[in-house]
Short mmCIF file of C-alpha atoms in Angstrom, two decimals:
data_model
loop_
_atom_site.label_atom_id
_atom_site.label_comp_id
_atom_site.label_asym_id
_atom_site.label_seq_id
_atom_site.Cartn_x
_atom_site.Cartn_y
_atom_site.Cartn_z
CA MET A 20 -5.84 15.76 -11.62
CA GLY A 21 -6.65 17.16 -14.93
CA GLY A 22 -6.28 16.50 -18.59
CA HIS A 23 -4.16 13.84 -20.15
CA LEU A 24 -2.42 12.84 -16.92
CA ILE A 25 -5.63 11.25 -15.62
CA ARG A 26 -6.93 9.88 -18.88
CA GLY A 27 -3.50 8.73 -20.22
CA GLY A 28 -3.53 6.01 -22.80
CA LEU A 29 -6.07 5.12 -25.43
CA PRO A 30 -9.74 4.28 -24.94
CA GLY A 31 -10.20 0.98 -23.19
CA GLY A 32 -7.17 1.46 -20.99
CA THR A 33 -4.48 0.21 -23.38
CA GLU A 34 -1.20 1.96 -22.66
CA THR A 35 0.72 2.73 -25.84
CA ALA A 36 2.67 5.74 -24.71
CA ASP A 37 6.00 4.19 -25.59
CA ALA A 38 4.82 2.57 -28.78
CA GLN A 39 5.98 3.74 -32.17
CA PRO A 40 3.94 6.51 -33.85
CA GLY A 41 1.02 5.06 -35.72
CA ALA A 42 1.08 1.75 -33.86
CA GLU A 43 -2.30 0.18 -33.31
CA PRO A 44 -3.46 -0.72 -29.77
CA ARG A 45 -3.49 -4.38 -28.87
CA PRO A 46 -6.97 -5.87 -28.46
CA ASP A 47 -6.01 -7.38 -25.09
CA GLY A 48 -5.42 -4.09 -23.28
CA THR A 49 -5.14 -3.41 -19.57
CA PRO A 50 -8.61 -3.50 -17.94
CA ARG A 51 -9.61 -0.40 -16.04
CA THR A 52 -10.31 -2.62 -13.04
CA VAL A 53 -6.54 -3.08 -12.68
CA GLY A 54 -6.40 0.52 -11.50
CA MET A 55 -8.90 -0.33 -8.78
CA VAL A 56 -6.74 -3.25 -7.66
CA TRP A 57 -3.71 -0.95 -7.53
CA GLY A 58 -5.67 1.55 -5.45
CA LEU A 59 -6.61 -1.17 -2.97
CA LEU A 60 -2.94 -2.17 -2.64
CA ILE A 61 -2.02 1.44 -1.93
CA LEU A 62 -4.79 1.66 0.68
CA ASN A 63 -3.40 -1.46 2.36
CA THR A 64 0.07 0.07 2.67
CA LEU A 65 -1.07 3.36 4.22
CA GLY A 66 -0.72 1.85 7.70
CA SER A 67 -2.71 2.33 10.86
CA ALA A 68 -0.31 4.29 13.09
CA GLY A 69 0.17 8.01 12.88
CA ALA A 70 -1.09 11.35 14.11
CA LYS A 71 -4.39 11.89 15.88
CA THR A 72 -7.17 12.51 13.40
CA ILE A 73 -9.96 15.09 13.60
CA ILE A 74 -12.50 12.29 14.04
CA PRO A 75 -10.88 9.61 16.23
CA LEU A 76 -10.60 6.36 14.30
CA PRO A 77 -10.10 3.15 16.30
CA ARG A 78 -6.93 1.38 15.23
CA SER A 79 -8.86 -1.87 14.91
CA LEU A 80 -11.19 -0.20 12.38
CA ILE A 81 -8.25 1.13 10.37
CA GLN A 82 -6.59 -2.27 10.36
CA LEU A 83 -9.85 -3.86 9.26
CA VAL A 84 -10.06 -1.44 6.33
CA THR A 85 -6.43 -1.86 5.28
CA MET A 86 -6.41 -5.66 5.56
CA GLY A 87 -9.82 -5.88 3.94
CA SER A 88 -8.52 -3.85 1.02
CA LEU A 89 -5.71 -6.37 0.49
CA VAL A 90 -8.11 -9.32 0.49
CA ALA A 91 -10.36 -7.44 -1.94
CA ALA A 92 -7.37 -6.62 -4.16
CA PHE A 93 -6.32 -10.26 -4.31
CA ALA A 94 -9.87 -11.48 -5.03
CA LEU A 95 -10.39 -8.84 -7.73
CA ALA A 96 -7.01 -9.58 -9.35
CA LEU A 97 -7.85 -13.30 -9.31
CA ALA A 98 -11.20 -12.57 -10.96
CA LEU A 99 -9.40 -10.61 -13.68
CA ASN A 100 -6.86 -13.39 -14.22
CA LEU A 101 -8.85 -16.58 -13.65
CA ARG A 102 -6.67 -18.53 -16.07
CA LEU A 103 -3.66 -17.61 -13.93
CA ARG A 104 -1.67 -16.20 -16.82
CA ILE A 105 1.57 -14.95 -15.32
CA ARG A 106 4.74 -13.53 -16.79
CA SER A 107 8.21 -14.41 -15.62
CA SER A 108 9.70 -11.67 -13.44
CA ALA A 109 13.00 -11.67 -11.57
CA PHE A 110 11.56 -9.05 -9.20
CA LEU A 111 8.55 -11.16 -8.26
CA PHE A 112 10.66 -14.32 -8.04
CA LEU A 113 13.05 -12.71 -5.54
CA LEU A 114 10.13 -11.22 -3.64
CA THR A 115 8.59 -14.68 -3.38
CA LEU A 116 11.88 -16.09 -2.09
CA LEU A 117 11.77 -13.42 0.63
CA LEU A 118 8.74 -15.22 2.02
CA VAL A 119 10.94 -18.20 2.94
CA PRO A 120 12.99 -16.57 5.74
CA SER A 121 9.88 -14.64 6.78
CA VAL A 122 7.90 -17.82 7.37
CA ILE A 123 10.80 -19.74 8.95
CA SER A 124 11.56 -16.98 11.45
CA SER A 125 7.92 -16.16 12.18
CA ALA A 126 7.07 -19.81 12.86
CA HIS A 127 9.08 -19.65 16.09
CA LEU A 128 6.59 -17.04 17.35
CA GLU A 129 9.31 -14.91 18.95
CA SER A 130 7.42 -11.89 17.64
CA GLY A 131 4.04 -13.39 18.60
CA PHE A 132 1.16 -14.51 16.41
CA GLY A 133 1.28 -11.11 14.74
CA ALA A 134 4.34 -12.34 12.82
CA LEU A 135 2.32 -15.10 11.14
CA PHE A 136 -0.42 -12.58 10.36
CA ARG A 137 2.15 -10.33 8.68
CA CYS A 138 3.49 -13.31 6.72
CA THR A 139 -0.02 -13.99 5.43
CA ARG A 140 -0.34 -10.33 4.50
CA LEU A 141 2.97 -10.41 2.62
CA ALA A 142 1.95 -13.62 0.81
CA LEU A 143 -1.35 -12.05 -0.34
CA PHE A 144 0.51 -8.90 -1.37
CA VAL A 145 3.04 -10.83 -3.47
CA GLY A 146 0.31 -13.06 -4.90
CA THR A 147 -1.65 -10.02 -6.06
CA LEU A 148 1.44 -8.64 -7.79
CA TRP A 149 1.94 -11.97 -9.57
CA LEU A 150 -1.64 -11.81 -10.85
CA LEU A 151 -1.17 -8.23 -12.04
CA GLY A 152 2.16 -9.04 -13.66
CA ARG A 153 0.26 -10.26 -16.73
CA TRP A 154 -0.23 -6.59 -17.68
CA TRP A 155 3.36 -5.48 -17.09
CA ASP A 156 4.47 -4.63 -20.62
CA GLY A 157 6.93 -1.75 -20.27
CA GLY A 158 4.21 0.89 -20.74
CA LEU A 159 3.19 3.77 -18.48
CA THR A 160 -0.16 2.35 -17.33
CA PHE A 161 0.94 1.64 -13.76
CA VAL A 162 2.79 4.96 -13.54
CA ARG A 163 -0.50 6.75 -14.18
CA HIS A 164 -2.32 4.54 -11.64
CA HIS A 165 0.44 5.32 -9.12
CA ILE A 166 0.19 9.08 -9.63
CA ARG A 167 -3.61 9.07 -9.58
CA MET A 168 -3.97 7.07 -6.36
CA TYR A 169 -1.29 8.85 -4.36
CA PHE A 170 -2.60 12.22 -5.48
CA ALA A 171 -5.97 11.19 -4.04
CA VAL A 172 -4.22 10.38 -0.75
CA LEU A 173 -2.55 13.80 -0.77
CA GLY A 174 -5.95 15.32 -1.48
CA SER A 175 -7.20 13.93 1.83
CA VAL A 176 -4.14 15.44 3.55
CA ALA A 177 -4.84 18.85 1.99
CA ALA A 178 -8.51 18.60 2.99
CA GLY A 179 -7.49 17.91 6.59
CA LEU A 180 -5.18 20.92 6.51
CA VAL A 181 -8.02 23.16 5.35
CA VAL A 182 -10.58 21.79 7.81
CA SER A 183 -8.30 21.83 10.88
CA PRO A 184 -4.84 23.41 10.48
CA GLY A 185 -4.05 22.77 14.15
CA ALA A 186 -4.71 19.03 13.88
CA ALA A 187 -2.85 18.83 10.56
CA MET A 188 0.30 20.52 11.94
CA PRO A 189 0.43 19.53 15.63
CA GLU A 190 3.16 20.53 18.06
CA LEU A 191 3.74 16.85 18.80
CA TYR A 192 5.38 16.58 15.38
CA GLY A 193 7.13 19.91 15.59
CA GLY A 194 4.58 21.69 13.43
CA ARG A 195 5.13 19.30 10.51
CA LEU A 196 2.23 18.31 8.28
CA VAL A 197 0.41 15.08 9.19
CA GLY A 198 -2.78 13.39 8.07
CA ALA A 199 -5.74 14.86 9.95
CA LEU A 200 -8.38 12.71 8.24
CA TRP A 201 -6.35 9.49 7.98
CA PRO A 202 -3.41 8.87 10.35
CA LEU A 203 -0.41 9.64 8.14
CA THR A 204 3.01 10.70 9.41
CA PRO A 205 5.16 13.46 7.82
CA PRO A 206 7.60 10.96 6.23
CA GLN A 207 4.70 9.14 4.58
CA ILE A 208 3.23 12.32 3.12
CA GLY A 209 6.65 13.49 2.00
CA GLN A 210 7.29 10.16 0.30
CA TYR A 211 4.01 10.19 -1.62
CA ALA A 212 4.48 13.81 -2.69
CA ALA A 213 8.08 13.29 -3.83
CA VAL A 214 7.28 10.18 -5.86
CA ILE A 215 4.38 11.67 -7.82
CA ILE A 216 6.27 14.93 -8.38
CA GLY A 217 9.20 13.05 -9.89
CA LEU A 218 7.03 10.83 -12.08
CA THR A 219 4.94 13.77 -13.30
CA VAL A 220 8.03 15.81 -14.21
CA LEU A 221 9.28 12.87 -16.27
CA LEU A 222 5.91 12.54 -18.03
CA VAL A 223 6.10 16.22 -18.98
CA LEU A 224 9.64 15.82 -20.33
CA GLY A 225 8.51 12.77 -22.30
CA ARG A 226 5.52 14.72 -23.67
CA ARG A 227 3.05 12.22 -22.22
CA THR A 228 1.04 14.99 -20.56
CA ASP A 229 0.63 18.74 -20.95
CA ARG A 230 2.12 21.31 -18.61
CA ALA A 231 -1.22 22.55 -17.29
CA SER A 232 -2.27 19.06 -16.18
CA ALA A 233 1.16 18.47 -14.66
CA ALA A 234 1.02 21.76 -12.74
CA VAL A 235 -2.18 20.58 -11.04
CA ILE A 236 -0.15 17.69 -9.61
CA ILE A 237 3.26 19.24 -9.04
CA VAL A 238 2.43 22.58 -7.40
CA PRO A 239 0.20 21.35 -4.51
CA SER A 240 2.44 18.33 -4.00
CA LEU A 241 5.48 20.59 -3.65
CA VAL A 242 3.63 22.67 -1.06
CA LEU A 243 2.72 19.58 0.95
CA LEU A 244 6.29 18.26 0.68
CA ALA A 245 7.65 21.55 2.02
CA LEU A 246 5.18 21.50 4.92
CA THR A 247 6.30 18.01 5.96
CA HIS A 248 9.97 19.11 6.30
CA THR A 249 10.94 15.60 5.18
CA ARG A 250 14.62 15.59 4.30
CA THR A 251 14.80 12.02 3.02
CA ALA A 252 11.94 12.52 0.54
CA THR A 253 13.40 15.82 -0.68
CA LEU A 254 16.85 14.34 -1.18
CA GLY A 255 15.41 11.26 -2.88
CA LEU A 256 13.36 13.47 -5.22
CA PHE A 257 16.33 15.58 -6.36
CA VAL A 258 18.83 12.72 -6.67
CA GLY A 259 16.31 10.41 -8.35
CA LEU A 260 15.27 13.08 -10.85
CA THR A 261 18.90 13.93 -11.57
CA LEU A 262 19.71 10.31 -12.42
CA ALA A 263 16.51 9.83 -14.41
CA ILE A 264 16.90 13.01 -16.46
CA THR A 265 20.58 12.26 -17.06
CA SER A 266 19.49 9.00 -18.69
CA LEU A 267 17.40 11.06 -21.15
CA VAL A 268 19.87 13.85 -21.87
CA LEU A 269 21.40 12.23 -24.95
CA THR A 270 18.03 11.52 -26.59
CA SER A 271 15.72 14.33 -25.41
CA ALA A 272 16.13 18.04 -26.06
CA ALA A 273 13.46 18.77 -23.44
CA ALA A 274 15.49 16.83 -20.85
CA ARG A 275 18.62 18.81 -21.73
CA ARG A 276 16.79 22.13 -21.37
CA PHE A 277 15.21 21.11 -18.07
CA PHE A 278 18.51 19.84 -16.72
CA THR A 279 20.25 23.12 -17.55
CA TRP A 280 17.42 25.16 -16.04
CA ALA A 281 17.40 23.01 -12.89
CA VAL A 282 21.16 23.36 -12.39
CA LEU A 283 21.00 27.15 -12.75
CA SER A 284 17.98 27.41 -10.42
CA ALA A 285 19.66 25.20 -7.80
CA THR A 286 22.80 27.33 -7.94
CA VAL A 287 20.85 30.58 -7.52
CA ALA A 288 18.80 29.10 -4.65
CA ALA A 289 21.91 27.79 -2.90
CA VAL A 290 23.56 31.22 -3.07
CA GLY A 291 20.58 33.46 -2.41
CA PHE A 292 18.59 31.39 0.07
CA SER A 293 21.29 29.38 1.83
CA SER A 294 20.25 30.46 5.34
CA ALA A 295 16.56 29.73 4.72
CA LEU A 296 17.36 26.35 3.18
CA GLN A 297 19.62 25.47 6.10
CA ALA A 298 16.93 26.41 8.60
CA TRP A 299 14.35 24.29 6.76
CA PHE A 300 16.77 21.38 6.54
CA LEU A 301 17.70 21.43 10.24
CA ARG A 302 14.04 21.78 11.37
CA GLY A 303 15.16 23.57 14.53
CA GLN A 304 17.34 20.67 15.63
CA SER A 305 20.80 20.99 17.11
CA LYS A 306 23.78 19.88 15.03
CA GLU A 307 24.39 17.03 17.47
CA ASN A 308 20.84 15.76 17.09
CA PHE A 309 21.14 16.10 13.34
CA SER A 310 24.45 14.23 13.25
CA ASN A 311 22.98 11.13 14.94
CA LEU A 312 19.97 11.26 12.58
CA THR A 313 17.42 12.34 15.19
CA GLY A 314 18.34 9.49 17.52
CA ARG A 315 18.21 6.79 14.85
CA ALA A 316 21.91 5.97 15.22
CA LYS A 317 21.42 5.00 18.88
CA VAL A 318 18.71 2.47 17.96
CA TRP A 319 20.87 1.08 15.14
CA ASP A 320 23.86 0.62 17.45
CA ALA A 321 21.72 -1.14 20.06
CA LEU A 322 20.20 -3.44 17.43
CA LEU A 323 23.60 -4.46 16.05
CA ALA A 324 25.02 -4.99 19.56
CA ALA A 325 22.15 -7.21 20.73
CA PRO A 326 23.10 -10.90 21.18
CA ARG A 327 21.64 -13.26 18.58
CA THR A 328 21.67 -16.98 17.94
CA THR A 329 22.91 -18.33 14.63
CA ALA A 330 19.33 -18.98 13.50
CA GLU A 331 18.36 -15.39 14.34
CA LYS A 332 21.31 -14.05 12.39
CA VAL A 333 20.44 -16.13 9.34
CA PHE A 334 16.62 -16.02 9.38
CA GLY A 335 15.79 -13.14 11.76
CA VAL A 336 13.25 -13.02 14.57
CA GLY A 337 10.09 -12.84 12.44
CA LEU A 338 8.06 -10.08 10.84
CA GLY A 339 7.24 -7.34 13.35
CA ASP A 340 6.39 -3.67 13.46
CA LYS A 341 9.88 -2.53 12.34
CA SER A 342 10.92 -1.51 15.86
CA PHE A 343 13.59 -2.52 18.34
CA GLY A 344 13.30 -1.95 22.07
CA GLY A 345 10.06 -0.07 21.50
CA LEU A 346 11.71 2.44 19.14
CA PRO A 347 11.36 2.55 15.34
CA ILE A 348 14.34 1.16 13.44
CA ASP A 349 13.91 3.56 10.48
CA ASN A 350 16.36 1.70 8.27
CA SER A 351 15.23 -0.88 5.74
CA TRP A 352 18.44 -2.91 5.83
CA LEU A 353 18.59 -3.18 9.61
CA ALA A 354 14.85 -3.86 9.81
CA VAL A 355 15.23 -6.69 7.30
CA TYR A 356 18.27 -8.02 9.16
CA ASN A 357 16.33 -7.98 12.42
CA GLU A 358 13.20 -9.64 11.04
CA GLN A 359 14.40 -11.78 8.09
CA GLY A 360 18.09 -12.18 8.84
CA LEU A 361 21.07 -12.17 6.52
CA ILE A 362 19.11 -14.14 3.91
CA GLY A 363 16.54 -11.36 3.80
CA VAL A 364 19.25 -8.71 3.41
CA VAL A 365 20.79 -10.62 0.50
CA LEU A 366 17.42 -11.01 -1.24
CA VAL A 367 16.46 -7.35 -0.82
CA ALA A 368 19.87 -6.29 -2.10
CA ALA A 369 19.40 -8.65 -5.07
CA ILE A 370 16.05 -7.01 -5.87
CA ILE A 371 17.64 -3.54 -6.01
CA ILE A 372 20.70 -4.73 -7.94
CA VAL A 373 18.69 -6.74 -10.49
CA LEU A 374 16.26 -3.90 -11.19
CA ALA A 375 19.11 -1.38 -11.45
CA GLY A 376 21.07 -3.71 -13.73
CA ILE A 377 18.11 -4.24 -16.06
CA ALA A 378 17.50 -0.49 -16.17
CA LEU A 379 21.11 0.20 -17.13
CA LEU A 380 20.93 -2.39 -19.94
CA ARG A 381 17.76 -0.92 -21.46
CA PRO A 382 18.06 1.68 -24.24
CA PRO A 383 17.15 5.28 -23.28
CA SER A 384 13.39 5.78 -23.00
CA LEU A 385 10.82 7.43 -20.78
CA SER A 386 9.91 4.10 -19.17
CA ARG A 387 13.55 3.49 -18.31
CA ALA A 388 13.88 7.00 -16.82
CA CYS A 389 10.81 6.50 -14.61
CA ALA A 390 12.19 3.16 -13.44
CA ILE A 391 15.57 4.71 -12.63
CA PHE A 392 13.84 7.42 -10.60
CA LEU A 393 11.83 4.91 -8.56
CA ILE A 394 14.75 2.55 -7.95
CA SER A 395 17.12 5.33 -6.90
CA TYR A 396 14.47 6.92 -4.67
CA CYS A 397 13.85 3.64 -2.84
CA ALA A 398 17.59 3.02 -2.47
CA ILE A 399 18.13 6.45 -0.92
CA ALA A 400 15.07 6.25 1.35
CA SER A 401 16.10 2.80 2.58
CA TYR A 402 18.78 4.43 4.74
CA THR A 403 16.32 6.28 6.99
CA GLU A 404 13.01 4.50 6.27
CA ALA A 405 11.93 0.88 6.73
CA GLY A 406 9.74 -1.12 4.37
CA LEU A 407 11.75 -2.97 1.72
CA GLY A 408 11.21 -6.33 3.41
CA ASP A 409 7.44 -6.20 3.90
CA ALA A 410 4.26 -5.05 2.16
CA SER A 411 4.86 -1.31 1.87
CA PRO A 412 4.73 1.65 -0.54
CA TYR A 413 8.41 1.06 -1.32
CA LEU A 414 7.67 -2.40 -2.72
CA LEU A 415 4.86 -0.84 -4.77
CA HIS A 416 7.33 1.73 -6.15
CA LEU A 417 9.69 -1.08 -7.11
CA ALA A 418 6.78 -3.03 -8.62
CA VAL A 419 6.02 -0.06 -10.87
CA ALA A 420 9.71 0.03 -11.82
CA ALA A 421 9.54 -3.69 -12.66
CA SER A 422 6.46 -3.11 -14.83
CA LEU A 423 8.34 -0.36 -16.70
CA LEU A 424 11.32 -2.64 -17.34
CA ALA A 425 9.26 -5.63 -18.47
CA ALA A 426 9.62 -6.65 -22.09
CA PRO A 427 6.55 -5.75 -24.21
CA ALA A 428 4.18 -8.63 -24.82
CA GLU A 429 3.89 -10.03 -28.29
CA ASP A 430 1.42 -8.04 -30.35
CA ALA A 431 -1.72 -9.99 -31.12
CA PRO A 432 -3.17 -9.67 -34.66
CA LEU A 433 -5.84 -7.00 -34.81
CA SER A 434 -8.02 -9.03 -37.14
CA THR A 435 -8.10 -12.35 -38.89
CA PRO A 436 -5.64 -12.14 -41.79
CA ALA A 437 -7.23 -12.37 -45.20
CA VAL A 438 -6.76 -15.69 -46.99
CA PRO A 439 -5.13 -15.08 -50.36
CA ARG A 440 -7.32 -16.02 -53.30
CA ARG A 441 -6.19 -19.07 -55.16
CA ARG A 442 -5.20 -18.22 -58.68
CA VAL A 443 -6.95 -20.40 -61.24
CA PRO A 444 -4.73 -21.45 -64.14
CA ARG A 445 -5.72 -20.14 -67.55
CA TRP A 446 -6.18 -23.59 -69.01
CA ALA A 447 -8.71 -24.41 -66.25
CA ARG A 448 -10.70 -21.28 -67.02
CA ASP A 449 -10.71 -22.18 -70.72
CA ARG A 450 -12.11 -25.66 -69.94
CA LYS A 451 -15.00 -24.08 -68.09
#
């Protein structure tokens, strides 16, 4: 990344992008180490299953790296916040409540000891977010960390494509782009690319970065998104950006111009390139295969038809690998229902509704627009992707949204206020 998009904020890491012009930075700014903690959380959520890499990596080694990164993130966040200063957060409170059905269902060991391991992972993940919540102040600090870290991940994908195009676009995945250096699937790459494209576009519209720096992010990310042929990520990008920019239309001339240009470009593309767009969207699949969502609907029907006890309906069967009958569930709501029961579904729905409600009540701003983009993207992706009920990139996206919607902390005085001089009465001076 280049320019202001990487450096963003004032020296020392304090994020004042949404502050009033001329406002002074607070002395207790966000430490740069927080960005390292965020990067470790992102590394933890990359997963260990995916395409074959150029250099074969044992799954045990990958799991050791990802789990080790979470432990390191928690330890580093604790070192930064030894006094355990936390801020109240409805998002984190609901996420903590989600641990209750997770632990209750996993304790029965229906999903094996791996369920308890995943519960521990989720607890460390949520604990780290609580420790970082001290620096959630409605600014763009975590947006910049998010863009920077995921762009680094996409850089590894691009490097794998250059080194070995055959391994990066294997026939096993229908010629779609995968991670050749780290095992990443096309939906993962598409998700990362779509999220940082949307956030970077909003930063440009809010004049928080220049166009040249943004182009360094947007152009290669768009290319990688196109090579993944990921429909969910593409749809989430366009719908999320539409909602986010609409929230800025009344207060930003740049947003109005971009919205008009985007509508005209989309109309021209739909008319002039309809056949090419349709071919890209179908990915060579038959209409029947497309209608049942590439076989997902069959798994969903089988999951809903499976017999369950009352306890399993309420609390689920325990945290697992988001699969049913050996096949991926690929739906956040059904995955949560299967693993954390109806209580989990209610809590996850409450997280989305609460964040969306807070965003709608906030006055128009760039932070609000970025939050709307992330919330809407996660809501759309939840239909064909799992992850809202466990430590995942989607929970990190929502955590960034929560940081954007947090109320700014009280400004600390920049210096000790001067003590007014005591005025000596004239009669006292005369006596001297």
